Amino acid sequence: MSRRAGRLRLGTRLTLGLGALSLAVFAVVGTALTAYMRDYLEQQLATQLKLVQTVQAKDAAAHGTVQRKPYYGWYTAVFDVADGEVRLRRPADVPEDTRAFAALARTMAHSDTELVRTARIDGEGTYRLRGCEVRPGVVLVSAAPVTDVEETVERLITVQVVVFALALAALVAAGRRMLRRGLEPLSDMARTAHGIASHDLTESAARLPLRADGRDGGREVAELRTAFNTMLEHIDASLAVRAEAEQRLRRFVADASHELRTPLMSVRGYADLFQYAAANAPGERERHLARLRAEAARMGVLLDDLLLLARLDAADARAPLRTAETDVAELVRQAADAFRAGHPDRPLTVSAGTGPLRLRLDPDRIRQVLDNLLTNAAVHTPPGTPVSVTVRTGPGEVLIRVADEGPGIPEEHRERVFDRFYRVDRARSRDRGGSGLGLSVARSLVGAHGGTVELAGGPGGTVFTVRLPLGGRVAAPG
C-alpha cells in the first residue's frame, strides 16, 4: 500500500490525506456529540422520572395505589414487601412481565437510598426503573421507556453521517481544486524541466531559453521557483562559457595550424630546391640552407610561444618563472639597447630614473614582455616613428609605459588585440607582422607575475602600460 501510494501524484496524496484527516475529525466530533446527547437525554429522563415518582408516591401514600395515570407507555406499581415476599397491589398499571419490578422492590426494601436500574421487559423493550419507599414495607416502582432516547440518538447518528459525508465530499472536492491550483507552479516547473531535458545540450551554441514563470504559489513555491531559475541561469552561463571556449579552441587550433603550416611548407619547398640545386653553385646552396634555418627558427619560436601560453593557461603550481631580485630600470635599458640595435631607424627615448628599482620577478620573462611590446611598436608604425619607454612607481605598483606616435589602433580592434593570432591589419604579411602571439604572451607573462597590461591611446598614438605589484620591492629608484 505504501509503495502504491508513493506512485500517486502529490496532489492526489495530499487530497487523500486531507480526506482521511477530515474523516478522523468528523468521527471524533460525531462520537463526542452522540455520547453527550445520550447522556443529556438520559439525565433528562431520570429527572422527569424522579419528578413523576414524587407525585405518585404522595398519591400511593394517600390511596394505597396510584390513582393518577403516568405518561403514555410508562408503568407504575406499588408492592408490599414482608419477610422476603413481594406482593403487587391492585389495581396497577403494569405489563405482563413484572419480574424486574418485583426484583427492584425486594432490593429497595433493604436499601436506604433510591435505586435506579435499566432492565429488559419481555414484549415491551428496555425501560428505566426507579424505586422509592412510600413507607416501611411499601415500595413504589416507576418505569419509563428508553425507546425515545435510543430513537433520538439513532436519528442524530443518521443526520451526522449524512451531513459529515456531504461535508467530507465537499471538502475533498474543494481541497483538490485548491491543491491543484496551488501546485500548478510545480507542474509548470516540471514541464520546463522536461523541455530542458529535450533540449540538445551537445550543440556549441546551446542555450536554455526556458524559465519558470511567476505564478503565485506561496512563499515556499516562490523560493523553489527562484532557486530553479537561478540554477537555469547558472547552467545557461556555463553552456555559454563552454560554447565560447569551444569556439576559441577551434579558432586557436585553426590559427595555430595555419601558422605552423606556412613555415612547414617553406621548409619543404626549400628542401626540394636544395635537393634539386645540390649540384649548383655553393652560394645558391648556402642561400637555401639559410632560408631553411630561418623558417625552422621561426617555427621553433612559434612553438615555444604556444607551449608557454599552454603552461600559463594550465595554472600549474610550477609556473615557468624563475624569480630573482632584478633591477627593473636596468632591464628596461637593456631592452632599449637591443631595440636600437635592431631598429636603428626608430628614435627611442627611455625614462627609467637614476637609481635601481629592484623587484622580485623573472628577468627573462619580463624582458620578453618588453621586447614584444617594443617589437609591436616597430612593426605597426611607419619608419621614423618615435617610441618611448617610461618607468615610474605608483601606489603599490611599478608602471612601465611603452608608447609610440604611430597611427594608433582603431576602436573596434582594441578589445581583441590581446587575443591569440589576432592581427589588426589582416593584409600584413607574417614575415613582417608576426604570428599574432606577442601581445597574448606579454599579457599572460605579466599576469603570471600578478600584474596587468593595459592598452590606451587613440588616433595618432598607442600606449601599453605594464603594472607590476611592489610586493617584492627591495629598493626604490633614485
mmCIF file of C-alpha atoms in Angstrom, residues 74-301:
data_model
loop_
_atom_site.group_PDB
_atom_site.id
_atom_site.type_symbol
_atom_site.label_atom_id
_atom_site.label_comp_id
_atom_site.label_asym_id
_atom_site.label_seq_id
_atom_site.Cartn_x
_atom_site.Cartn_y
_atom_site.Cartn_z
ATOM 1 C CA TRP A 74 -44.996 4.468 31.404
ATOM 2 C CA TYR A 75 -45.755 1.958 34.167
ATOM 3 C CA THR A 76 -46.336 2.301 37.922
ATOM 4 C CA ALA A 77 -46.678 -0.416 40.592
ATOM 5 C CA VAL A 78 -46.946 -0.485 44.399
ATOM 6 C CA PHE A 79 -45.528 -3.522 46.200
ATOM 7 C CA ASP A 80 -45.855 -4.815 49.739
ATOM 8 C CA VAL A 81 -42.625 -6.377 50.884
ATOM 9 C CA ALA A 82 -42.598 -8.541 54.038
ATOM 10 C CA ASP A 83 -40.359 -11.430 55.101
ATOM 11 C CA GLY A 84 -38.752 -11.513 51.621
ATOM 12 C CA GLU A 85 -42.076 -11.864 49.859
ATOM 13 C CA VAL A 86 -43.251 -9.278 47.311
ATOM 14 C CA ARG A 87 -46.959 -8.749 46.585
ATOM 15 C CA LEU A 88 -48.367 -6.387 43.935
ATOM 16 C CA ARG A 89 -51.238 -4.185 44.961
ATOM 17 C CA ARG A 90 -54.198 -3.973 42.600
ATOM 18 C CA PRO A 91 -55.251 -2.155 40.520
ATOM 19 C CA ALA A 92 -51.837 -1.499 38.941
ATOM 20 C CA ASP A 93 -50.733 -0.308 35.507
ATOM 21 C CA VAL A 94 -48.011 -2.864 34.784
ATOM 22 C CA PRO A 95 -47.019 -5.091 31.869
ATOM 23 C CA GLU A 96 -47.424 -8.825 31.903
ATOM 24 C CA ASP A 97 -43.765 -9.337 32.785
ATOM 25 C CA THR A 98 -43.298 -7.838 36.283
ATOM 26 C CA ARG A 99 -40.213 -9.716 37.374
ATOM 27 C CA ALA A 100 -37.937 -6.682 37.005
ATOM 28 C CA PHE A 101 -40.435 -4.596 39.084
ATOM 29 C CA ALA A 102 -40.577 -7.210 41.840
ATOM 30 C CA ALA A 103 -36.814 -7.630 41.963
ATOM 31 C CA LEU A 104 -36.280 -3.862 42.315
ATOM 32 C CA ALA A 105 -38.976 -3.679 45.076
ATOM 33 C CA ARG A 106 -37.358 -6.518 47.043
ATOM 34 C CA THR A 107 -33.958 -4.770 46.822
ATOM 35 C CA MET A 108 -35.457 -1.394 47.670
ATOM 36 C CA ALA A 109 -36.987 -2.756 50.907
ATOM 37 C CA HIS A 110 -33.477 -3.319 52.263
ATOM 38 C CA SER A 111 -31.913 -0.085 50.948
ATOM 39 C CA ASP A 112 -31.749 3.385 52.472
ATOM 40 C CA THR A 113 -31.399 5.178 49.105
ATOM 41 C CA GLU A 114 -33.427 5.359 45.948
ATOM 42 C CA LEU A 115 -32.453 2.804 43.305
ATOM 43 C CA VAL A 116 -32.397 3.188 39.510
ATOM 44 C CA ARG A 117 -31.928 0.321 37.072
ATOM 45 C CA THR A 118 -32.287 -0.390 33.369
ATOM 46 C CA ALA A 119 -33.996 -3.654 32.562
ATOM 47 C CA ARG A 120 -35.332 -5.529 29.568
ATOM 48 C CA ILE A 121 -39.056 -6.284 29.801
ATOM 49 C CA ASP A 122 -40.359 -9.072 27.606
ATOM 50 C CA GLY A 123 -42.718 -7.830 24.934
ATOM 51 C CA GLU A 124 -42.138 -4.165 25.831
ATOM 52 C CA GLY A 125 -38.480 -3.341 25.367
ATOM 53 C CA THR A 126 -35.913 -1.574 27.524
ATOM 54 C CA TYR A 127 -37.111 0.538 30.481
ATOM 55 C CA ARG A 128 -35.541 2.753 33.105
ATOM 56 C CA LEU A 129 -36.885 1.611 36.559
ATOM 57 C CA ARG A 130 -36.824 3.740 39.692
ATOM 58 C CA GLY A 131 -37.905 2.659 43.151
ATOM 59 C CA CYS A 132 -38.706 4.603 46.309
ATOM 60 C CA GLU A 133 -40.117 3.595 49.696
ATOM 61 C CA VAL A 134 -43.568 5.076 50.361
ATOM 62 C CA ARG A 135 -43.494 3.845 53.973
ATOM 63 C CA PRO A 136 -41.855 0.869 55.655
ATOM 64 C CA GLY A 137 -42.802 -2.279 53.779
ATOM 65 C CA VAL A 138 -44.425 -0.395 50.877
ATOM 66 C CA VAL A 139 -42.318 0.299 47.732
ATOM 67 C CA LEU A 140 -43.272 2.328 44.672
ATOM 68 C CA VAL A 141 -41.682 1.295 41.372
ATOM 69 C CA SER A 142 -41.979 3.508 38.274
ATOM 70 C CA ALA A 143 -40.772 2.606 34.769
ATOM 71 C CA ALA A 144 -40.127 4.851 31.771
ATOM 72 C CA PRO A 145 -39.247 3.543 28.294
ATOM 73 C CA VAL A 146 -35.871 4.478 26.882
ATOM 74 C CA THR A 147 -37.008 3.871 23.303
ATOM 75 C CA ASP A 148 -37.373 7.584 22.655
ATOM 76 C CA VAL A 149 -33.804 8.164 23.795
ATOM 77 C CA GLU A 150 -32.489 5.389 21.537
ATOM 78 C CA GLU A 151 -34.500 6.618 18.564
ATOM 79 C CA THR A 152 -33.313 10.179 19.098
ATOM 80 C CA VAL A 153 -29.700 9.025 19.287
ATOM 81 C CA GLU A 154 -30.107 6.888 16.159
ATOM 82 C CA ARG A 155 -31.599 9.820 14.264
ATOM 83 C CA LEU A 156 -28.753 12.015 15.445
ATOM 84 C CA ILE A 157 -26.226 9.445 14.217
ATOM 85 C CA THR A 158 -28.016 9.238 10.842
ATOM 86 C CA VAL A 159 -28.010 13.021 10.469
ATOM 87 C CA GLN A 160 -24.361 13.163 11.420
ATOM 88 C CA VAL A 161 -23.387 10.502 8.903
ATOM 89 C CA VAL A 162 -25.248 12.238 6.086
ATOM 90 C CA VAL A 163 -24.006 15.723 6.961
ATOM 91 C CA PHE A 164 -20.431 14.616 7.566
ATOM 92 C CA ALA A 165 -20.405 12.612 4.324
ATOM 93 C CA LEU A 166 -21.597 15.626 2.341
ATOM 94 C CA ALA A 167 -19.134 17.876 4.160
ATOM 95 C CA LEU A 168 -16.315 15.400 3.508
ATOM 96 C CA ALA A 169 -17.151 15.202 -0.187
ATOM 97 C CA ALA A 170 -17.342 18.997 -0.475
ATOM 98 C CA LEU A 171 -14.102 19.412 1.479
ATOM 99 C CA VAL A 172 -12.253 16.865 -0.659
ATOM 100 C CA ALA A 173 -13.538 18.433 -3.894
ATOM 101 C CA ALA A 174 -12.688 21.970 -2.785
ATOM 102 C CA GLY A 175 -9.353 20.844 -1.343
ATOM 103 C CA ARG A 176 -8.488 19.033 -4.569
ATOM 104 C CA ARG A 177 -9.257 22.161 -6.565
ATOM 105 C CA MET A 178 -7.239 24.385 -4.252
ATOM 106 C CA LEU A 179 -4.319 21.962 -4.149
ATOM 107 C CA ARG A 180 -4.304 21.629 -7.912
ATOM 108 C CA ARG A 181 -4.230 25.397 -8.266
ATOM 109 C CA GLY A 182 -1.557 25.723 -5.589
ATOM 110 C CA LEU A 183 0.609 23.014 -7.162
ATOM 111 C CA GLU A 184 0.257 24.366 -10.694
ATOM 112 C CA PRO A 185 3.606 26.238 -10.439
ATOM 113 C CA LEU A 186 5.305 22.929 -9.629
ATOM 114 C CA SER A 187 3.712 21.403 -12.721
ATOM 115 C CA ASP A 188 4.971 24.349 -14.767
ATOM 116 C CA MET A 189 8.478 23.808 -13.421
ATOM 117 C CA ALA A 190 8.200 20.091 -14.250
ATOM 118 C CA ARG A 191 7.197 20.943 -17.820
ATOM 119 C CA THR A 192 10.097 23.381 -18.004
ATOM 120 C CA ALA A 193 12.463 20.672 -16.771
ATOM 121 C CA HIS A 194 11.113 18.257 -19.405
ATOM 122 C CA GLY A 195 11.634 20.939 -22.041
ATOM 123 C CA ILE A 196 15.216 21.369 -20.911
ATOM 124 C CA ALA A 197 15.731 17.603 -20.933
ATOM 125 C CA SER A 198 14.561 17.511 -24.566
ATOM 126 C CA HIS A 199 16.901 20.389 -25.465
ATOM 127 C CA ASP A 200 20.070 19.405 -27.291
ATOM 128 C CA LEU A 201 22.873 20.470 -24.958
ATOM 129 C CA THR A 202 25.592 18.975 -27.133
ATOM 130 C CA GLU A 203 25.475 21.858 -29.580
ATOM 131 C CA SER A 204 28.135 24.506 -29.170
ATOM 132 C CA ALA A 205 25.593 27.300 -29.210
ATOM 133 C CA ALA A 206 23.176 25.568 -26.853
ATOM 134 C CA ARG A 207 21.061 27.940 -24.774
ATOM 135 C CA LEU A 208 18.221 27.459 -22.281
ATOM 136 C CA PRO A 209 15.504 29.984 -23.118
ATOM 137 C CA LEU A 210 13.015 28.208 -20.819
ATOM 138 C CA ARG A 211 12.291 29.663 -17.404
ATOM 139 C CA ALA A 212 9.678 29.006 -14.710
ATOM 140 C CA ASP A 213 7.029 31.729 -14.848
ATOM 141 C CA GLY A 214 5.996 33.928 -11.947
ATOM 142 C CA ARG A 215 2.658 32.415 -10.962
ATOM 143 C CA ASP A 216 1.758 32.698 -7.337
ATOM 144 C CA GLY A 217 2.145 29.596 -5.222
ATOM 145 C CA GLY A 218 3.121 30.774 -1.788
ATOM 146 C CA ARG A 219 6.476 31.622 -0.285
ATOM 147 C CA GLU A 220 7.841 28.084 -0.495
ATOM 148 C CA VAL A 221 6.941 27.734 -4.181
ATOM 149 C CA ALA A 222 8.394 31.191 -4.869
ATOM 150 C CA GLU A 223 11.663 30.157 -3.203
ATOM 151 C CA LEU A 224 11.720 26.939 -5.215
ATOM 152 C CA ARG A 225 10.989 28.887 -8.416
ATOM 153 C CA THR A 226 13.784 31.343 -7.670
ATOM 154 C CA ALA A 227 16.246 28.519 -6.966
ATOM 155 C CA PHE A 228 15.099 26.740 -10.146
ATOM 156 C CA ASN A 229 15.600 29.835 -12.299
ATOM 157 C CA THR A 230 18.952 30.537 -10.632
ATOM 158 C CA MET A 231 20.044 27.014 -11.478
ATOM 159 C CA LEU A 232 18.945 27.533 -15.092
ATOM 160 C CA GLU A 233 20.853 30.812 -15.250
ATOM 161 C CA HIS A 234 23.948 29.032 -13.927
ATOM 162 C CA ILE A 235 23.543 26.222 -16.472
ATOM 163 C CA ASP A 236 22.942 28.755 -19.234
ATOM 164 C CA ALA A 237 26.039 30.715 -18.264
ATOM 165 C CA SER A 238 28.081 27.503 -18.088
ATOM 166 C CA LEU A 239 26.867 26.467 -21.534
ATOM 167 C CA ALA A 240 27.714 29.903 -22.887
ATOM 168 C CA VAL A 241 31.209 29.694 -21.398
ATOM 169 C CA ARG A 242 31.640 26.212 -22.809
ATOM 170 C CA ALA A 243 30.447 27.319 -26.243
ATOM 171 C CA GLU A 244 32.792 30.309 -26.170
ATOM 172 C CA ALA A 245 35.678 28.094 -25.048
ATOM 173 C CA GLU A 246 34.950 25.623 -27.841
ATOM 174 C CA GLN A 247 34.830 28.412 -30.401
ATOM 175 C CA ARG A 248 38.070 29.860 -29.104
ATOM 176 C CA LEU A 249 39.636 26.389 -29.148
ATOM 177 C CA ARG A 250 38.527 25.809 -32.730
ATOM 178 C CA ARG A 251 39.795 29.231 -33.748
ATOM 179 C CA PHE A 252 43.050 28.644 -31.888
ATOM 180 C CA VAL A 253 43.585 25.237 -33.490
ATOM 181 C CA ALA A 254 42.764 26.624 -36.931
ATOM 182 C CA ASP A 255 45.079 29.615 -36.490
ATOM 183 C CA ALA A 256 47.858 27.516 -34.989
ATOM 184 C CA SER A 257 47.574 25.013 -37.814
ATOM 185 C CA HIS A 258 47.661 27.812 -40.352
ATOM 186 C CA GLU A 259 50.644 29.465 -38.694
ATOM 187 C CA LEU A 260 52.581 26.209 -38.459
ATOM 188 C CA ARG A 261 51.686 25.134 -41.980
ATOM 189 C CA THR A 262 53.333 28.195 -43.502
ATOM 190 C CA PRO A 263 56.875 27.540 -42.181
ATOM 191 C CA LEU A 264 56.451 23.820 -42.788
ATOM 192 C CA MET A 265 55.546 24.450 -46.413
ATOM 193 C CA SER A 266 58.504 26.815 -46.680
ATOM 194 C CA VAL A 267 60.835 24.208 -45.183
ATOM 195 C CA ARG A 268 59.520 21.569 -47.574
ATOM 196 C CA GLY A 269 59.856 23.897 -50.539
ATOM 197 C CA TYR A 270 63.400 24.955 -49.727
ATOM 198 C CA ALA A 271 64.322 21.337 -49.022
ATOM 199 C CA ASP A 272 63.113 20.393 -52.513
ATOM 200 C CA LEU A 273 65.016 23.309 -54.023
ATOM 201 C CA PHE A 274 68.119 22.297 -52.096
ATOM 202 C CA GLN A 275 67.790 18.731 -53.387
ATOM 203 C CA TYR A 276 67.489 19.847 -56.990
ATOM 204 C CA ALA A 277 70.111 22.532 -56.548
ATOM 205 C CA ALA A 278 72.639 20.316 -54.781
ATOM 206 C CA ALA A 279 74.892 20.313 -57.811
ATOM 207 C CA ASN A 280 74.605 24.054 -58.339
ATOM 208 C CA ALA A 281 76.875 26.781 -57.136
ATOM 209 C CA PRO A 282 77.828 26.779 -53.445
ATOM 210 C CA GLY A 283 76.338 30.246 -52.988
ATOM 211 C CA GLU A 284 72.882 29.068 -54.028
ATOM 212 C CA ARG A 285 73.042 26.097 -51.680
ATOM 213 C CA GLU A 286 74.063 28.318 -48.798
ATOM 214 C CA ARG A 287 71.191 30.643 -49.549
ATOM 215 C CA HIS A 288 68.730 27.743 -49.458
ATOM 216 C CA LEU A 289 70.209 26.442 -46.203
ATOM 217 C CA ALA A 290 69.924 29.881 -44.647
ATOM 218 C CA ARG A 291 66.236 30.036 -45.584
ATOM 219 C CA LEU A 292 65.706 26.553 -44.143
ATOM 220 C CA ARG A 293 67.324 27.567 -40.868
ATOM 221 C CA ALA A 294 65.307 30.808 -40.743
ATOM 222 C CA GLU A 295 61.996 29.024 -41.297
ATOM 223 C CA ALA A 296 62.905 26.349 -38.763
ATOM 224 C CA ALA A 297 63.849 29.017 -36.236
ATOM 225 C CA ARG A 298 60.599 30.884 -36.895
ATOM 226 C CA MET A 299 58.613 27.684 -36.385
ATOM 227 C CA GLY A 300 60.565 26.985 -33.174
ATOM 228 C CA VAL A 301 59.741 30.429 -31.802
#
